[in-house]
Short mmCIF file of C-alpha atoms and ligand atoms in Angstrom, two decimals:
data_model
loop_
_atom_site.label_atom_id
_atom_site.label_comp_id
_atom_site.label_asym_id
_atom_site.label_seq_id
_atom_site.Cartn_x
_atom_site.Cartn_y
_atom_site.Cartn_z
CA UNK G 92 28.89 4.30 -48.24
CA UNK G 93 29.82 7.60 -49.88
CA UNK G 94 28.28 11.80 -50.05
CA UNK G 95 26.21 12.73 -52.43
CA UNK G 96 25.27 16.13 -53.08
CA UNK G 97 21.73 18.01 -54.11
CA UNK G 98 20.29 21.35 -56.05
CA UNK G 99 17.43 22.77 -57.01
CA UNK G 100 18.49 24.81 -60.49
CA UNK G 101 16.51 26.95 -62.60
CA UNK G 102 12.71 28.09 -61.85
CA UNK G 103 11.54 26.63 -58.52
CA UNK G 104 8.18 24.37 -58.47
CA UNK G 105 6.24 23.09 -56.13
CA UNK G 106 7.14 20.07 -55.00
CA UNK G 107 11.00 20.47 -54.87
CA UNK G 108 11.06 20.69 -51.31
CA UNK G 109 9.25 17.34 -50.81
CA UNK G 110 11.79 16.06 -53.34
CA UNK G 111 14.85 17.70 -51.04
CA UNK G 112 13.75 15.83 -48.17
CA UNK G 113 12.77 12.08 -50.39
CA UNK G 114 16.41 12.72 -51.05
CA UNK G 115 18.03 13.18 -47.63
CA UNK G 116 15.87 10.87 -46.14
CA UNK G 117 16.47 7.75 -48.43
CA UNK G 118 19.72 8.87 -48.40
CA UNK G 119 20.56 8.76 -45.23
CA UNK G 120 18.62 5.61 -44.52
CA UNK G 121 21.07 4.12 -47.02
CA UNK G 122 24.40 4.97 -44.90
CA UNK G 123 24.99 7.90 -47.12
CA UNK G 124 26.27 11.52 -46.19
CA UNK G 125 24.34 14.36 -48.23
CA UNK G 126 25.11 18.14 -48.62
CA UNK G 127 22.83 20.61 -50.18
CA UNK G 128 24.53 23.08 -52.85
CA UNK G 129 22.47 26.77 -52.43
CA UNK G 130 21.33 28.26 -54.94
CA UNK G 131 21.49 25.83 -57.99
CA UNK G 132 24.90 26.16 -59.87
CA UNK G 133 25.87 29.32 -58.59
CA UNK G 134 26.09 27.71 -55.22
CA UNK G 135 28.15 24.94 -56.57
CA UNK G 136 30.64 26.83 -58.69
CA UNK G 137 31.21 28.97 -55.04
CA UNK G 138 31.05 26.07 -52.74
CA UNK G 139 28.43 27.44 -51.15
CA UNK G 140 26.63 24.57 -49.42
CA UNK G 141 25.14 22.86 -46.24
CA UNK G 142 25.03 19.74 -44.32
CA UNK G 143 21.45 17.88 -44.16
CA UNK G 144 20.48 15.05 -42.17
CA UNK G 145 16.93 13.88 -41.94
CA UNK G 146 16.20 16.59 -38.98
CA UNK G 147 17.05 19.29 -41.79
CA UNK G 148 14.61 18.53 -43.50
CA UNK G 149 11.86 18.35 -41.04
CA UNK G 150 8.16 20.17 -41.80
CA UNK G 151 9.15 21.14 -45.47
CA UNK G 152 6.95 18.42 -47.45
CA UNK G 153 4.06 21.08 -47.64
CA UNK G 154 6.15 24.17 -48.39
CA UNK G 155 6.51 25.87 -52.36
CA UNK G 156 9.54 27.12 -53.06
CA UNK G 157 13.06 25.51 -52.19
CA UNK G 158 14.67 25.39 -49.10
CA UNK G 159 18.05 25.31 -50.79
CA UNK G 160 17.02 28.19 -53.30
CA UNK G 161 17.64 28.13 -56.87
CA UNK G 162 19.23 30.13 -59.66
CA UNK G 163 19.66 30.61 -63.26
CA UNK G 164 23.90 30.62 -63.56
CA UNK G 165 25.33 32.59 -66.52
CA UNK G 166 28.76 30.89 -65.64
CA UNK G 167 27.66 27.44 -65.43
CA UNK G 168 27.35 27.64 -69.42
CA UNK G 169 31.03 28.76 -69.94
CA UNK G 170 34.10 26.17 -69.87
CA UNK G 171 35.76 28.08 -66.72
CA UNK G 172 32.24 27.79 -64.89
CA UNK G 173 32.23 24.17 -65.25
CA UNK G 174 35.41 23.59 -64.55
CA UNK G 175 34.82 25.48 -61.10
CA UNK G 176 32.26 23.37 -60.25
CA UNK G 177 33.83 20.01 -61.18
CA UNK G 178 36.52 21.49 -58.95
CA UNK G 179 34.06 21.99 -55.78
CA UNK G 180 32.78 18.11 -56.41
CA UNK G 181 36.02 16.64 -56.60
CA UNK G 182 37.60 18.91 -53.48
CA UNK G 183 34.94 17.77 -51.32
CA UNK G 184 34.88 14.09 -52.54
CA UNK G 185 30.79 13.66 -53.52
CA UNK G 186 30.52 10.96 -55.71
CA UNK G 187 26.93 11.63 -56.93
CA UNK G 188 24.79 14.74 -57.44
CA UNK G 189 21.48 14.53 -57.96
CA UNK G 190 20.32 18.24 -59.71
CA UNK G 191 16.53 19.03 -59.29
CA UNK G 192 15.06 21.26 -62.63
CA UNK G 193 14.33 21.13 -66.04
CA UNK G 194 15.71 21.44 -69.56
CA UNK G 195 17.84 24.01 -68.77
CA UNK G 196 19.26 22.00 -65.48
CA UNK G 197 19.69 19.07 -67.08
CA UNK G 198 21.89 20.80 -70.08
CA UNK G 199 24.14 21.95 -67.08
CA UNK G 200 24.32 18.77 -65.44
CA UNK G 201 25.42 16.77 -68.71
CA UNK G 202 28.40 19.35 -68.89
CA UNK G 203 29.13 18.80 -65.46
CA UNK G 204 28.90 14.68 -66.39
CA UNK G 205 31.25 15.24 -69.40
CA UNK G 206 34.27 16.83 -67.56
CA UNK G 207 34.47 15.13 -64.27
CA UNK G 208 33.83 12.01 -62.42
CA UNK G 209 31.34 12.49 -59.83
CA UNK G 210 27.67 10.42 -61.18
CA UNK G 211 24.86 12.59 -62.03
CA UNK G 212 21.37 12.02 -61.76
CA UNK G 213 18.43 14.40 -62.71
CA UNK G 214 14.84 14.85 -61.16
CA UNK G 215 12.57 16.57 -63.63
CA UNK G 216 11.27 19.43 -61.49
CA UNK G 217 9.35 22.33 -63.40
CA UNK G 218 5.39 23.81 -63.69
CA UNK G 219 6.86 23.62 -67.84
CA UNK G 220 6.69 19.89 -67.78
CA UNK G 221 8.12 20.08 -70.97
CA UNK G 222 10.97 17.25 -70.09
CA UNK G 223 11.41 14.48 -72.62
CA UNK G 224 11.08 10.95 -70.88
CA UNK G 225 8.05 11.62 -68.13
CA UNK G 226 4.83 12.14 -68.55
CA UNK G 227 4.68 14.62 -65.65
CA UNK G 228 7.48 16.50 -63.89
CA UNK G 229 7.11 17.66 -59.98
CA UNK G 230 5.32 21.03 -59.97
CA UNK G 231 3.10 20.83 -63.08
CA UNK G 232 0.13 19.62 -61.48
CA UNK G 233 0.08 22.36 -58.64
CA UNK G 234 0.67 24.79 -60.88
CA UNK G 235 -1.87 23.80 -63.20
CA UNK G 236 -4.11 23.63 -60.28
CA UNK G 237 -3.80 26.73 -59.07
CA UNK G 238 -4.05 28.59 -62.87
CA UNK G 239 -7.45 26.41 -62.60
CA UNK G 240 -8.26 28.21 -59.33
CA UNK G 241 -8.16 31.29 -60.54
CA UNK G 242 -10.21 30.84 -64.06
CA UNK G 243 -12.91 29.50 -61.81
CA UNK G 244 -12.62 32.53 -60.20
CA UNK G 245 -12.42 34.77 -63.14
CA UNK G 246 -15.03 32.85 -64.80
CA UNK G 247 -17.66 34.44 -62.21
CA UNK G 248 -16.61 37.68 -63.96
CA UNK G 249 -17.06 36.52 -67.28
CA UNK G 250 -20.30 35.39 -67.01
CA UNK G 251 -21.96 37.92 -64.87
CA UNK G 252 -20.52 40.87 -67.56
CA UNK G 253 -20.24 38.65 -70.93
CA UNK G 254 -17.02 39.99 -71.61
CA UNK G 255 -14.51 37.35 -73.30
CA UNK G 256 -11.28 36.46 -70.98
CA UNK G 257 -7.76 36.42 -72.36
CA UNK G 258 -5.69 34.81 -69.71
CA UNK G 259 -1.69 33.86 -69.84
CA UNK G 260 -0.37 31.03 -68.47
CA UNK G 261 3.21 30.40 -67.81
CA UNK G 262 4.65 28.31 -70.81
CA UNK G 263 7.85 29.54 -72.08
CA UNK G 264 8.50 27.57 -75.15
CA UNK G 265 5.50 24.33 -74.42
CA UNK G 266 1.86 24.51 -74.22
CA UNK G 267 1.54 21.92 -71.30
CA UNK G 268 0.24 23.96 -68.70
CA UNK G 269 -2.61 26.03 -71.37
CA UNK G 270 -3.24 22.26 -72.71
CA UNK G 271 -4.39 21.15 -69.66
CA UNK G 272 -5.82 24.57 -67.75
CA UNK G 273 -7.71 24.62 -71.18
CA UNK G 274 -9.37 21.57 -70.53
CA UNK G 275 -10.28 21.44 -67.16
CA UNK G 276 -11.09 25.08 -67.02
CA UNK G 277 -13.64 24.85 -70.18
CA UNK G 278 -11.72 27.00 -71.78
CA UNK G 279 -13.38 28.21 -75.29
CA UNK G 280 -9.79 28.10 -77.20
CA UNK G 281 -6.20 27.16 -76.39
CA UNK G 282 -3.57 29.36 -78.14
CA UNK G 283 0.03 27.20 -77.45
CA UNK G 284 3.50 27.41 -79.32
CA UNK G 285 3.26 23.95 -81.07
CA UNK G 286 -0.11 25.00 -82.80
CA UNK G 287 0.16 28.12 -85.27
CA UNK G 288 -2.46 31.26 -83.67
CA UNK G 289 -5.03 31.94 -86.27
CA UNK G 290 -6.66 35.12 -85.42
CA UNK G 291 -9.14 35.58 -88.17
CA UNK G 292 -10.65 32.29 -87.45
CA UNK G 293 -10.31 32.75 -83.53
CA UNK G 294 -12.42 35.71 -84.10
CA UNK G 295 -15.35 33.88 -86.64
CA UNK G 296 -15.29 31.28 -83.27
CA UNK G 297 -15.80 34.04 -80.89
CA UNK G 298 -18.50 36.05 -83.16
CA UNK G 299 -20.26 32.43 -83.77
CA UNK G 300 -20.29 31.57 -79.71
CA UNK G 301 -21.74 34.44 -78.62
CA UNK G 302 -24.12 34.16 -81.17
CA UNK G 303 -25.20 30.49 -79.85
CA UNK G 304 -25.90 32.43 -76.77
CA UNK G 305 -22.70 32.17 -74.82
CA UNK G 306 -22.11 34.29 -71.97
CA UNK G 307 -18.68 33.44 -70.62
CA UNK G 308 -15.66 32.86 -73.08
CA UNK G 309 -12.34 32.26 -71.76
CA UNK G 310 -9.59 31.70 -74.21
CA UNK G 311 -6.10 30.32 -72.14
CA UNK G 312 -2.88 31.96 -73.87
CA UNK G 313 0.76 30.33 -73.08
CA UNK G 314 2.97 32.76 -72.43
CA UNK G 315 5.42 31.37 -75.43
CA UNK G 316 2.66 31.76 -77.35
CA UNK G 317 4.54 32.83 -81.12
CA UNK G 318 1.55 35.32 -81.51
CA UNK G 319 3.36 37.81 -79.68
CA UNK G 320 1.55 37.36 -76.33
CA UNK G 321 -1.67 37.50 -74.55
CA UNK G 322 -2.21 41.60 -74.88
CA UNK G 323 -1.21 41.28 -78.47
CA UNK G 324 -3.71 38.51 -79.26
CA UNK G 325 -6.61 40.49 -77.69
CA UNK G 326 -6.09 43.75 -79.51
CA UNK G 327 -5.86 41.79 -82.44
CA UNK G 328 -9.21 40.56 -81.69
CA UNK G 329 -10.46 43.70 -80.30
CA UNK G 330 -9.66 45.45 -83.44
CA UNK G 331 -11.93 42.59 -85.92
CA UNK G 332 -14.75 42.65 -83.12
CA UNK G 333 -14.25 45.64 -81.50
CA UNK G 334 -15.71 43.74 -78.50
CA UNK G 335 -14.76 44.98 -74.71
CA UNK G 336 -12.38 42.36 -73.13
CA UNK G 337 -10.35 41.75 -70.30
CA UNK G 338 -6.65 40.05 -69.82
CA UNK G 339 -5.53 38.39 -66.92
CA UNK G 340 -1.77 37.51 -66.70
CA UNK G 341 -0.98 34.85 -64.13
CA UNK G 342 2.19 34.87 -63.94
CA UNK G 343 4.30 33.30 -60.71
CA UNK G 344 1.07 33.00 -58.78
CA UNK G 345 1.38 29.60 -60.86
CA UNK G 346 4.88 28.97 -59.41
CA UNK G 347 3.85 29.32 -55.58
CA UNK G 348 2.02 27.60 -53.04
CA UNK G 349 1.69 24.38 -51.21
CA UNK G 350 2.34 21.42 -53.49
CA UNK G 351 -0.61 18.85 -54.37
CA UNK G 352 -0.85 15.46 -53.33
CA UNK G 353 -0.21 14.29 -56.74
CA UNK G 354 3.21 16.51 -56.60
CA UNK G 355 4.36 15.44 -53.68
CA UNK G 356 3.97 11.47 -54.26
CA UNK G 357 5.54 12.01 -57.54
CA UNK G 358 8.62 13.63 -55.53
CA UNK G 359 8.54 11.32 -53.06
CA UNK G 360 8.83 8.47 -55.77
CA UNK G 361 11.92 10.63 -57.69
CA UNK G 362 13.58 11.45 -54.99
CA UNK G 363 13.85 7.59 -53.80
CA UNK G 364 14.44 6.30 -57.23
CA UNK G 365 17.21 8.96 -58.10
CA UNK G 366 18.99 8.01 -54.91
CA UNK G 367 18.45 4.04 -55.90
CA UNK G 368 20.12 5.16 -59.32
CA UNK G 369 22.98 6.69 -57.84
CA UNK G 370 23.68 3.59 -55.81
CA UNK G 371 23.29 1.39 -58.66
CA UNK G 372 26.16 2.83 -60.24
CA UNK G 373 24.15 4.68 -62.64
CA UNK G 374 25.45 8.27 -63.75
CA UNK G 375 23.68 10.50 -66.88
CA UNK G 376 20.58 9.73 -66.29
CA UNK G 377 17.35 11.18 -65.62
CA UNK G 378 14.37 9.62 -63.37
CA UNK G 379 11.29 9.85 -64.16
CA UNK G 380 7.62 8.43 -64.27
CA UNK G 381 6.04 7.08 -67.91
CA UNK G 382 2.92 5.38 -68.01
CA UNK G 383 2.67 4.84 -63.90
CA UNK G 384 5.73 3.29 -64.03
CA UNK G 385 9.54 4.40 -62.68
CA UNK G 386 11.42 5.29 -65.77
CA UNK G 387 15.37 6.25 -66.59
CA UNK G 388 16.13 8.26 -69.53
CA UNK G 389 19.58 9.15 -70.53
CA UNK G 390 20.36 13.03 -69.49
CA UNK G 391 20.91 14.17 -72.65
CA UNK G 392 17.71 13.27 -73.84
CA UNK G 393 15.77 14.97 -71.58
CA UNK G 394 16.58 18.46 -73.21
CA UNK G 395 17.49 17.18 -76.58
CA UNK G 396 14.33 15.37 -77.30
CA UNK G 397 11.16 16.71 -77.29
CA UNK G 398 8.21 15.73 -75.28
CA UNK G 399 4.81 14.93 -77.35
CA UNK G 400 1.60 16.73 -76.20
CA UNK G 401 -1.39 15.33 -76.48
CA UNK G 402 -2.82 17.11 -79.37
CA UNK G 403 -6.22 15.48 -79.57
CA UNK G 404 -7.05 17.49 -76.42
CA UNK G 405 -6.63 20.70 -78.13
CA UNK G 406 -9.69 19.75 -81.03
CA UNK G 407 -11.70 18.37 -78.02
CA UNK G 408 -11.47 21.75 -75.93
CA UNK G 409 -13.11 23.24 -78.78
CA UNK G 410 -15.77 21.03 -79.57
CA UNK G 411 -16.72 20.64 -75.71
CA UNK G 412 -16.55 24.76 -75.58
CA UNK G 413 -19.62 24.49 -77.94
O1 F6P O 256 10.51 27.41 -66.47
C1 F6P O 256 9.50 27.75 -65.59
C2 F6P O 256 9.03 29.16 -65.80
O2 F6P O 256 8.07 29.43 -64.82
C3 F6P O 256 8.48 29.47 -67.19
O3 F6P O 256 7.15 29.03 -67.36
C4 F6P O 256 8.62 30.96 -67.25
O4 F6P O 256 8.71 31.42 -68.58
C5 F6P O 256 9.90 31.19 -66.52
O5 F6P O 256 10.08 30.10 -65.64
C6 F6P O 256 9.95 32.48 -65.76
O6 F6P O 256 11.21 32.62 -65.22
P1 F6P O 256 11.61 33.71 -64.13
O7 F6P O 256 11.21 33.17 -62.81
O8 F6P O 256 13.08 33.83 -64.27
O9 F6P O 256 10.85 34.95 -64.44
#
């Protein structure tokens, strides 16, 4: 029937082993051979890769990370790294490769697309979620999960010494992850890239809370934030209020861990429909999920697009913070 070929590129998310082994396994039940490239691009431009067959990928639905590893190639964005890695395809005769990431994955793949012949496919795979043409990419919800987790957590703190909470969320250039934390953590204010930070009225929202007789205010920062960042924000607001505060930078807690139910379905569902694409003849495309239902979006749209957020969500954080 023919080999395909997978990789996990870019920042790893929960969910991209259960999306390895949807792969393999639908793969494989489909008469196909599949190798696994290490190490995203880097693996592929060295040829650095590994057989797997529905034992290899055995006991890995619940596990974070990747089992084939991941990187972030400098080379795979010059013309001589491409070419390398059209080279590897064609030399060991894989006629599809499915590439697990985001934005940044999928700008790599469409090269690869452009200047050889082997059919690409895309899974959107990120905590970001900020991939034009699905509504949710594998790894967002854990990851917004477990930032959730740990507000609940800090939010015992909070209350108990009515001290206001500045905590960073990973986000580099989207508010996705803050959008929802903010929600379902009751946050008091959301402060995201695609909304402009006012400080001066952030502070009149703070002064007027704790004067309702608020205890706990926790105020979710993205980390793209174009304020300048979550320690930036604060002193800005410690310097108007001069008002003792705490920060709390989550960080790659929000990249680890088992993978939710909701993550894993969702890569269960990819991983079968990217393999269906490939076998349909399809090539430049990504798979994804809009509106419940199985959705293909050309490749290049996926990073050249960009994905709406629900901004209603962001007035409604603040009038439920009331
Ligand atoms: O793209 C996912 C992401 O976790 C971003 O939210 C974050 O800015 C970035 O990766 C961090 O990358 P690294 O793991 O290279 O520090």
């Amino acid at each position: 029937m023919g080999r395909i070929a997978v990789l996990t590129s870019g920042g790893d998310a929960p969910g991209m082993n259960a999306c390895i082994r949807a792969v393999v396994r639908y793969a494989a039940r489909h008469g196909l051979d599949v190798s696994g490239f290490r190490r995203g691009f880097c693996g592929l431009i060295e040829g650095d890769s590994v057989e797997l067959d529905a034992r290899s990928v055995a006991n890995i639905i619940h596990r974070g990370g990747t089992l084939l590893e991941t990187g972030r190639s400098k080379e795979m964005k010059t013309p001589a790294g491409i070419a390398k890695a059209v080279g590897t395809l064609e030399r060991r005769g894989i006629d599809g490769l499915i590439t697990l990431g985001g934005d940044g994955t999928f700008r790599g793949a469409s090269a690869l697309a452009d200047a050889g012949g082997t059919r690409v496919i895309g899974i959107p795979c990120t905590i970001d979620n900020d991939v034009y043409g699905t509504d949710y990419a594998v790894g967002f919800d854990t990851a917004v999960n477990t930032a959730l987790e740990a507000i609940d957590r800090i939010r015992d703190s909070c209350q108990s010494l009515q001290r206001p909470f500045f905590v960073e969320v990973m986000g580099r250039s989207r508010g996705f992850i803050a959008l929802d934390v903010g929600m379902a953590g009751g946050a008091e204010d959301i402060l995201i890239p695609e909304t402009e930070t006012d400080v001066e009225r952030l502070c009149r929202d703070i002064k007027a809370s704790f004067e309702r007789g608020k205890k706990c205010l926790i105020i979710v920062v993205a980390e793209g934030d174009e304020a300048g960042g979550v320690f930036r924000v604060a002193d800005q607001v410690w310097q108007r209020l001069n008002l003792d505060y705490r920060v709390c930078v989550l960080g790659h807690i929000q990249r680890g861990g088992s993978p939710t139910a909701r993550d894993r379905i969702l890569a269960g569902k990819l991983g079968a429909a990217a393999v269906d694409a490939f076998m349909n003849g399809m090539t430049r495309q990504m798979v994804g999920e809009l509106k419940g239902e199985l959705a293909l979006t050309p490749l290049s749209d996926s990073w050249t697009r960009q994905k709406q957020l629900d901004s209603n969500l962001i007035d409604l954080i603040k009038v439920l913070a009331s």
